[in-house]
Amino acid sequence: MPPAAPRSGEAIFSSVDRVNAKLFTLTYGAIVRQLLNDLEEVEEVNKQLDQMGYNIGIRMIDEFLAKSNVSRCIDFKETAEMIVNVGFKMFLGVTASVTKWDADGSCCSIVLEENPLVDFVELLDTCQGLYYCNILSGVIRGALEMVVMKTEVTWLRDMLRGDDAYELQVKLLSQLPEEYPYKDDE
Amino acid sequence: MIVCVAVVGHQNNPLYIQSFTDADDALKLHHIVHCSLDVVDERVNNPKKSGPTLNDTFLGLLYPTENYKVYGYLTNTKVKFILVTTDLDVRDADVRNFFRRFHAAYVDAVSNPFHVPDKKITSRTFADRVSTIVKSFGLSSAT
């Protein structure tokens, strides 16, 4: 049986079960509010959101690979394209784009024009250092770590802070070779 | 010309009051809004038997004072919107339309996870949207 062809993000998004957007937005907002109440420090909340995203990402990558049937990516550029075209579309339903590649192809920016997590949100003056969507950076970091790429994800632009779009910078730190759990000579 | 809009919570606590005139009788406007709350309670407790009560959100003209007209709108969570205007001939449809858009802006403001229910609405986006709605109300009824 020939292997199934890779499916586009649109196709997968329309075939999976979906949840009401407002429910999703309000649930995420409730999580952030609760974290702020419990932890009180904006930096702590940022770290916690990143950790939550990491935990989601390490599990989400399997779902991604199972549903999308993509083949191995040749280099980091293709990986980034895959995240943007298939991943974001499939899980959030948003169209994102990759820009600002640096000279050796290890650092790029993912730009999101729309973001369902932040509908209706306005940051208070007391939590100005908060990266409200920090869960997304954790998800990307976690997912890529499961395919043996260590990355660092930071926010360059954030609409809640007055910029015009959301921009994530993804920097590939190292790519470990595949490790086999068994020794060859045993 | 709309002079004042107000959002009043279900315990008659003010959540948002904004006046749109330069005259410094803000206190008088607040007083008018406060008095109109009594009329709202009266309407709510004695529903008019005539006419269908399908759209019982829009309360209509609450009471006319010497140079103001006060309209009310009640949401199903007992939050009241009060509109004070100096226009002498205001179409019912315009006011209903105004309240519908105002209600939409209110719902968006309240969906903000950082907004505490039953506390004052501090969202700047809400204030901007309300100004836009107020401005366009003035234009549409100027024809």
XYZ file of N, CA, C and O in Angstrom, chain B:
572
model
N -28.701 64.945 19.882
C -27.329 64.845 20.390
C -27.325 64.054 21.689
O -28.027 64.391 22.621
N -26.545 63.047 21.703
C -26.483 62.242 22.927
C -25.606 62.962 23.930
O -24.482 63.373 23.602
N -26.105 63.150 25.126
C -25.266 63.828 26.120
C -24.616 62.860 27.076
O -23.584 63.166 27.656
N -25.244 61.694 27.260
C -24.684 60.805 28.275
C -25.123 59.370 28.030
O -26.259 59.140 27.630
N -24.205 58.431 28.249
C -24.593 57.020 28.271
C -24.105 56.444 29.591
O -23.081 56.883 30.113
N -24.836 55.473 30.089
C -24.418 54.875 31.343
C -24.720 53.391 31.338
O -25.688 52.952 30.719
N -23.864 52.634 32.012
C -24.112 51.216 32.220
C -24.236 51.023 33.721
O -23.347 51.434 34.476
N -25.343 50.434 34.123
C -25.590 50.266 35.553
C -25.746 48.777 35.849
O -26.454 48.083 35.141
N -25.057 48.316 36.895
C -25.071 46.894 37.205
C -26.381 46.443 37.816
O -27.299 47.232 38.030
N -26.442 45.168 38.113
C -27.726 44.644 38.569
C -28.055 45.048 39.990
O -29.197 44.924 40.420
N -27.069 45.561 40.714
C -27.392 46.084 42.044
C -27.433 47.597 42.008
O -27.212 48.252 43.026
N -27.730 48.119 40.805
C -27.803 49.574 40.601
C -26.490 50.275 40.914
O -26.486 51.458 41.264
N -25.388 49.578 40.792
C -24.078 50.221 40.944
C -23.617 50.673 39.558
O -23.802 49.971 38.582
N -23.019 51.841 39.468
C -22.606 52.323 38.135
C -21.370 51.586 37.659
O -20.409 51.408 38.404
N -21.403 51.117 36.407
C -20.240 50.436 35.850
C -19.507 51.306 34.848
O -18.335 51.143 34.608
N -20.227 52.199 34.236
C -19.616 53.043 33.219
C -20.529 54.221 33.000
O -21.695 54.050 32.723
N -19.982 55.430 33.159
C -20.771 56.635 32.848
C -19.895 57.522 31.990
O -18.738 57.791 32.339
N -20.426 57.953 30.879
C -19.643 58.809 29.992
C -20.544 59.909 29.487
O -21.599 59.640 28.931
N -20.138 61.155 29.669
C -20.930 62.252 29.129
C -20.206 62.834 27.932
O -18.978 62.805 27.849
N -21.000 63.320 26.986
C -20.441 63.773 25.727
C -20.673 65.245 25.479
O -20.642 65.698 24.357
N -20.961 66.014 26.500
C -21.108 67.456 26.271
C -19.963 68.173 26.943
O -19.325 67.660 27.845
N -19.755 69.407 26.516
C -18.704 70.198 27.153
C -19.201 70.873 28.403
O -18.420 71.260 29.264
N -20.507 70.991 28.493
C -21.060 71.679 29.671
C -20.702 70.921 30.932
O -20.628 69.694 30.941
N -20.478 71.638 31.997
C -19.969 70.962 33.191
C -21.082 70.543 34.136
O -20.920 70.577 35.340
N -22.220 70.155 33.553
C -23.261 69.678 34.454
C -23.268 68.163 34.473
O -24.302 67.530 34.328
N -22.079 67.598 34.628
C -21.972 66.146 34.691
C -22.762 65.605 35.864
O -23.367 64.533 35.792
N -22.774 66.388 36.934
C -23.485 65.938 38.131
C -24.978 65.837 37.853
O -25.652 64.895 38.285
N -25.474 66.815 37.090
C -26.910 66.805 36.762
C -27.236 65.563 35.925
O -28.263 64.910 36.119
N -26.321 65.225 35.009
C -26.558 64.051 34.173
C -26.535 62.783 35.012
O -27.361 61.886 34.824
N -25.602 62.725 35.944
C -25.550 61.560 36.821
C -26.847 61.441 37.610
O -27.378 60.356 37.818
N -27.356 62.612 38.035
C -28.600 62.619 38.802
C -29.764 62.110 37.960
O -30.584 61.318 38.425
N -29.803 62.550 36.698
C -30.869 62.094 35.799
C -30.799 60.579 35.623
O -31.816 59.879 35.674
N -29.565 60.076 35.429
C -29.394 58.632 35.248
C -29.883 57.904 36.495
O -30.585 56.899 36.427
N -29.531 58.445 37.644
C -29.908 57.817 38.898
C -31.423 57.755 39.056
O -31.985 56.737 39.456
N -32.074 58.881 38.716
C -33.544 58.903 38.834
C -34.180 57.932 37.867
O -35.218 57.319 38.175
N -33.586 57.797 36.688
C -34.196 56.922 35.699
C -34.158 55.470 36.150
O -34.951 54.653 35.677
N -33.239 55.139 37.058
C -33.192 53.761 37.547
C -34.489 53.378 38.250
O -34.955 52.242 38.164
N -35.093 54.360 38.935
C -36.368 54.078 39.596
C -37.432 53.735 38.579
O -38.245 52.827 38.783
N -37.427 54.471 37.473
C -38.415 54.211 36.429
C -38.199 52.819 35.852
O -39.146 52.100 35.557
N -36.923 52.439 35.700
C -36.611 51.105 35.169
C -37.187 50.044 36.087
O -37.846 49.100 35.635
N -36.959 50.218 37.389
C -37.457 49.215 38.335
C -38.966 49.112 38.276
O -39.533 48.020 38.339
N -39.597 50.281 38.111
C -41.054 50.311 38.021
C -41.542 49.548 36.795
O -42.461 48.744 36.868
N -40.865 49.788 35.654
C -41.262 49.103 34.428
C -41.063 47.604 34.546
O -41.836 46.797 34.031
N -39.965 47.234 35.223
C -39.657 45.810 35.323
C -40.683 45.115 36.197
O -41.123 43.999 35.904
N -41.096 45.779 37.280
C -41.998 45.116 38.209
C -43.440 45.145 37.745
O -44.222 44.283 38.122
N -43.818 46.144 36.946
C -45.187 46.174 36.425
C -45.133 46.125 34.911
O -45.185 47.153 34.264
N -44.995 44.937 34.345
C -44.890 44.913 32.886
C -46.192 45.360 32.258
O -47.273 45.047 32.735
N -46.032 46.117 31.157
C -47.234 46.601 30.479
C -47.935 45.421 29.835
O -47.329 44.623 29.142
N -49.255 45.371 30.037
C -49.973 44.226 29.492
C -50.199 44.381 28.000
O -50.331 43.419 27.269
N -50.249 45.602 27.535
C -50.522 45.791 26.097
C -49.258 45.570 25.302
O -48.160 45.880 25.743
N -49.420 45.037 24.121
C -48.267 44.862 23.247
C -47.509 43.590 23.561
O -47.574 43.088 24.686
N -46.803 43.052 22.598
C -46.059 41.807 22.826
C -44.847 42.085 23.697
O -44.256 43.153 23.639
N -44.523 41.126 24.509
C -43.363 41.321 25.389
C -42.191 40.483 24.895
O -41.363 40.038 25.654
N -42.147 40.289 23.575
C -41.045 39.481 23.052
C -39.724 40.204 23.250
O -38.766 39.663 23.738
N -39.702 41.451 22.844
C -38.446 42.170 22.954
C -38.491 42.980 24.234
O -38.663 44.194 24.216
N -38.354 42.310 25.355
C -38.460 43.073 26.592
C -37.105 43.564 27.065
O -36.902 43.862 28.231
N -36.155 43.641 26.158
C -34.882 44.241 26.542
C -34.965 45.755 26.412
O -34.485 46.485 27.267
N -35.611 46.195 25.345
C -35.669 47.641 25.100
C -36.839 48.206 25.890
O -37.975 47.824 25.695
N -36.555 49.128 26.799
C -37.608 49.663 27.652
C -38.239 50.912 27.067
O -39.284 51.341 27.504
N -37.567 51.528 26.110
C -38.154 52.703 25.481
C -37.911 53.957 26.287
O -37.055 54.010 27.173
N -38.703 54.979 25.951
C -38.545 56.267 26.609
C -38.943 56.111 28.069
O -40.049 55.692 28.384
N -38.030 56.408 28.972
C -38.329 56.223 30.382
C -39.097 57.426 30.915
O -40.177 57.297 31.451
N -38.473 58.622 30.788
C -39.289 59.811 31.084
C -38.639 61.026 30.446
O -37.410 61.118 30.393
N -39.417 61.911 29.938
C -38.842 63.129 29.368
C -38.740 64.217 30.428
O -39.692 64.448 31.168
N -37.599 64.856 30.534
C -37.479 66.006 31.429
C -37.595 67.264 30.577
O -37.991 67.176 29.424
N -37.212 68.403 31.121
C -37.458 69.657 30.393
C -36.730 69.712 29.053
O -37.276 70.158 28.066
N -35.516 69.267 28.981
C -34.881 69.291 27.673
C -34.105 68.003 27.367
O -33.297 67.965 26.457
N -34.350 66.955 28.146
C -33.673 65.691 27.874
C -34.693 64.593 27.681
O -35.806 64.645 28.199
N -34.264 63.562 26.953
C -35.074 62.344 26.876
C -34.191 61.216 27.369
O -33.018 61.143 26.998
N -34.769 60.313 28.135
C -33.979 59.218 28.707
C -34.547 57.884 28.212
O -35.736 57.627 28.372
N -33.681 57.092 27.606
C -34.091 55.774 27.122
C -33.390 54.698 27.929
O -32.257 54.883 28.370
N -34.083 53.572 28.078
C -33.480 52.497 28.864
C -33.455 51.183 28.106
O -34.229 50.969 27.175
N -32.544 50.312 28.495
C -32.413 48.996 27.875
C -31.958 48.063 28.969
O -31.044 48.384 29.725
N -32.602 46.930 29.057
C -32.301 46.005 30.148
C -31.797 44.695 29.564
O -32.437 44.104 28.709
N -30.638 44.230 30.012
C -30.159 42.941 29.523
C -30.709 41.834 30.420
O -31.264 42.107 31.481
N -30.504 40.607 30.002
C -31.077 39.517 30.797
C -30.300 39.250 32.070
O -30.706 38.442 32.899
N -29.157 39.934 32.259
C -28.438 39.790 33.520
C -28.728 40.977 34.422
O -27.980 41.271 35.340
N -29.816 41.690 34.112
C -30.256 42.845 34.893
C -29.259 44.001 34.845
O -29.242 44.846 35.732
N -28.427 44.027 33.818
C -27.559 45.180 33.622
C -28.319 46.163 32.752
O -28.943 45.780 31.765
N -28.307 47.436 33.152
C -29.126 48.420 32.442
C -28.241 49.385 31.674
O -27.197 49.815 32.170
N -28.689 49.716 30.490
C -28.016 50.769 29.725
C -28.947 51.970 29.697
O -30.115 51.828 29.359
N -28.424 53.133 30.030
C -29.257 54.344 30.042
C -28.687 55.310 29.023
O -27.466 55.527 28.976
N -29.568 55.900 28.230
C -29.140 56.845 27.205
C -29.868 58.150 27.434
O -31.090 58.165 27.539
N -29.116 59.245 27.529
C -29.719 60.560 27.726
C -29.425 61.383 26.484
O -28.261 61.536 26.102
N -30.481 61.901 25.864
C -30.266 62.647 24.635
C -31.061 63.939 24.652
O -32.084 64.051 25.327
N -30.577 64.935 23.904
C -31.294 66.209 23.842
C -32.118 66.319 22.576
O -32.784 67.316 22.366
N -32.066 65.295 21.720
C -32.831 65.380 20.471
C -34.309 65.392 20.762
O -34.791 64.667 21.620
N -35.020 66.187 20.009
C -36.458 66.246 20.239
C -37.191 65.189 19.434
O -38.158 64.626 19.887
N -36.688 64.930 18.220
C -37.347 63.877 17.440
C -36.341 62.773 17.193
O -35.467 62.867 16.347
N -36.474 61.720 17.964
C -35.567 60.579 17.826
C -36.404 59.379 17.413
O -37.426 59.109 18.018
N -35.950 58.709 16.337
C -36.738 57.561 15.901
C -36.469 56.373 16.811
O -35.341 56.155 17.251
N -37.510 55.612 17.039
C -37.427 54.422 17.881
C -36.383 53.455 17.329
O -35.591 52.878 18.071
N -36.392 53.327 16.005
C -35.487 52.362 15.376
C -34.030 52.747 15.617
O -33.170 51.891 15.844
N -33.765 54.057 15.591
C -32.394 54.518 15.825
C -31.925 54.144 17.220
O -30.793 53.688 17.417
N -32.818 54.345 18.185
C -32.424 54.066 19.568
C -32.212 52.569 19.759
O -31.260 52.131 20.418
N -33.094 51.777 19.147
C -32.932 50.318 19.271
C -31.611 49.882 18.669
O -30.893 49.040 19.227
N -31.300 50.469 17.515
C -30.063 50.142 16.831
C -28.863 50.518 17.696
O -27.902 49.763 17.833
N -28.970 51.723 18.293
C -27.908 52.177 19.177
C -27.684 51.190 20.295
O -26.547 50.792 20.580
N -28.756 50.755 20.954
C -28.613 49.853 22.087
C -28.076 48.500 21.662
O -27.331 47.859 22.403
N -28.449 48.090 20.463
C -27.947 46.798 19.994
C -26.428 46.849 19.853
O -25.713 45.942 20.293
N -25.934 47.924 19.249
C -24.489 48.041 19.077
C -23.785 48.243 20.418
O -22.696 47.737 20.656
N -24.426 48.973 21.281
C -23.876 49.218 22.608
C -23.770 47.910 23.377
O -22.781 47.642 24.067
N -24.804 47.083 23.229
C -24.820 45.785 23.899
C -23.669 44.924 23.387
O -22.984 44.242 24.142
N -23.436 44.962 22.057
C -22.344 44.178 21.484
C -20.999 44.640 22.043
O -20.138 43.831 22.411
N -20.819 45.963 22.140
C -19.564 46.487 22.686
C -19.405 46.097 24.156
O -18.314 45.745 24.619
N -20.520 46.129 24.887
C -20.484 45.762 26.295
C -20.080 44.305 26.469
O -19.244 43.961 27.320
N -20.647 43.415 25.624
C -20.333 41.986 25.721
C -18.854 41.750 25.453
O -18.185 40.968 26.138
N -18.306 42.469 24.451
C -16.880 42.310 24.167
C -16.030 42.801 25.332
O -15.014 42.202 25.661
N -16.434 43.894 25.957
C -15.653 44.417 27.079
C -15.676 43.454 28.256
O -14.667 43.245 28.932
N -16.839 42.843 28.488
C -16.973 41.954 29.628
C -16.257 40.625 29.378
O -15.849 39.945 30.336
N -16.042 40.256 28.087
C -15.336 39.014 27.781
C -13.852 39.113 28.071
O -13.145 38.112 28.027
N -13.349 40.284 28.352
C -11.943 40.440 28.683
C -11.675 39.693 29.984
O -12.301 39.955 30.994
N -10.738 38.730 29.986
C -10.519 37.970 31.212
C -10.023 38.816 32.367
O -10.137 38.406 33.521
N -9.499 40.010 32.074
C -9.014 40.848 33.159
C -10.090 41.770 33.716
O -9.836 42.519 34.641
N -11.273 41.707 33.133
C -12.355 42.535 33.669
C -13.014 41.790 34.815
O -13.331 40.612 34.684
N -13.175 42.465 35.938
C -13.831 41.818 37.080
C -15.322 42.124 36.984
O -15.693 43.295 36.891
N -16.177 41.122 36.983
C -17.597 41.383 36.852
C -18.092 42.251 37.994
O -17.634 42.108 39.120
N -19.007 43.161 37.677
C -19.579 44.062 38.675
C -18.600 45.104 39.179
O -18.808 45.717 40.215
N -17.496 45.299 38.467
C -16.616 46.416 38.793
C -16.667 47.355 37.587
O -17.147 46.994 36.518
N -16.114 48.540 37.740
C -16.191 49.513 36.648
C -15.449 48.998 35.417
O -14.426 48.346 35.519
N -15.995 49.339 34.261
C -15.372 48.929 33.008
C -14.248 49.900 32.693
O -14.473 51.097 32.526
N -13.019 49.391 32.631
C -11.880 50.277 32.424
C -11.286 50.106 31.038
O -10.233 50.621 30.750
N -11.961 49.369 30.192
C -11.371 49.074 28.887
C -11.392 50.304 27.993
O -12.424 50.929 27.792
N -10.226 50.633 27.443
C -10.153 51.798 26.562
C -10.830 51.507 25.227
O -11.403 52.388 24.604
N -10.747 50.237 24.810
C -11.399 49.863 23.556
C -12.898 50.088 23.651
O -13.521 50.567 22.706
N -13.463 49.738 24.812
C -14.890 49.933 25.010
C -15.226 51.413 24.920
O -16.177 51.802 24.236
N -14.428 52.250 25.572
C -14.690 53.694 25.537
C -14.631 54.214 24.099
O -15.489 55.004 23.676
N -13.632 53.732 23.335
C -13.524 54.178 21.935
C -14.722 53.738 21.122
O -15.273 54.509 20.329
N -15.116 52.481 21.309
C -16.253 51.974 20.532
C -17.522 52.733 20.879
O -18.337 53.030 20.011
N -17.701 53.037 22.170
C -18.898 53.769 22.583
C -18.898 55.149 21.933
O -19.931 55.611 21.434
N -17.736 55.824 21.907
C -17.681 57.144 21.248
C -18.051 57.036 19.784
O -18.768 57.879 19.245
N -17.562 55.986 19.122
C -17.885 55.797 17.705
C -19.382 55.609 17.521
O -19.994 56.222 16.637
N -19.971 54.763 18.358
C -21.407 54.495 18.228
C -22.198 55.779 18.480
O -23.160 56.088 17.770
N -21.781 56.530 19.483
C -22.481 57.777 19.813
C -22.392 58.763 18.655
O -23.373 59.393 18.269
N -21.180 58.853 18.065
C -21.007 59.795 16.949
C -21.874 59.397 15.780
O -22.504 60.236 15.155
N -21.940 58.097 15.478
C -22.705 57.700 14.317
C -24.191 57.797 14.589
O -24.991 57.917 13.674
N -24.591 57.739 15.848
C -26.009 57.940 16.162
C -26.408 59.364 15.810
O -27.426 59.618 15.211
N -25.572 60.295 16.170
C -25.878 61.700 15.879
C -26.014 61.930 14.390
O -26.900 62.629 13.927
N -25.144 61.277 13.600
C -25.163 61.508 12.154
C -26.402 60.904 11.519
O -27.039 61.507 10.676
N -26.762 59.709 11.945
C -27.852 59.020 11.247
C -29.165 59.728 11.501
O -30.046 59.742 10.676
N -29.318 60.328 12.680
C -30.607 60.973 12.940
C -30.585 62.446 12.552
O -31.503 63.189 12.826
N -29.512 62.866 11.902
C -29.462 64.258 11.460
C -30.109 64.426 10.096
O -30.246 65.524 9.605
N -30.483 63.305 9.479
C -31.094 63.394 8.121
C -32.521 63.931 8.233
O -33.224 63.547 9.151
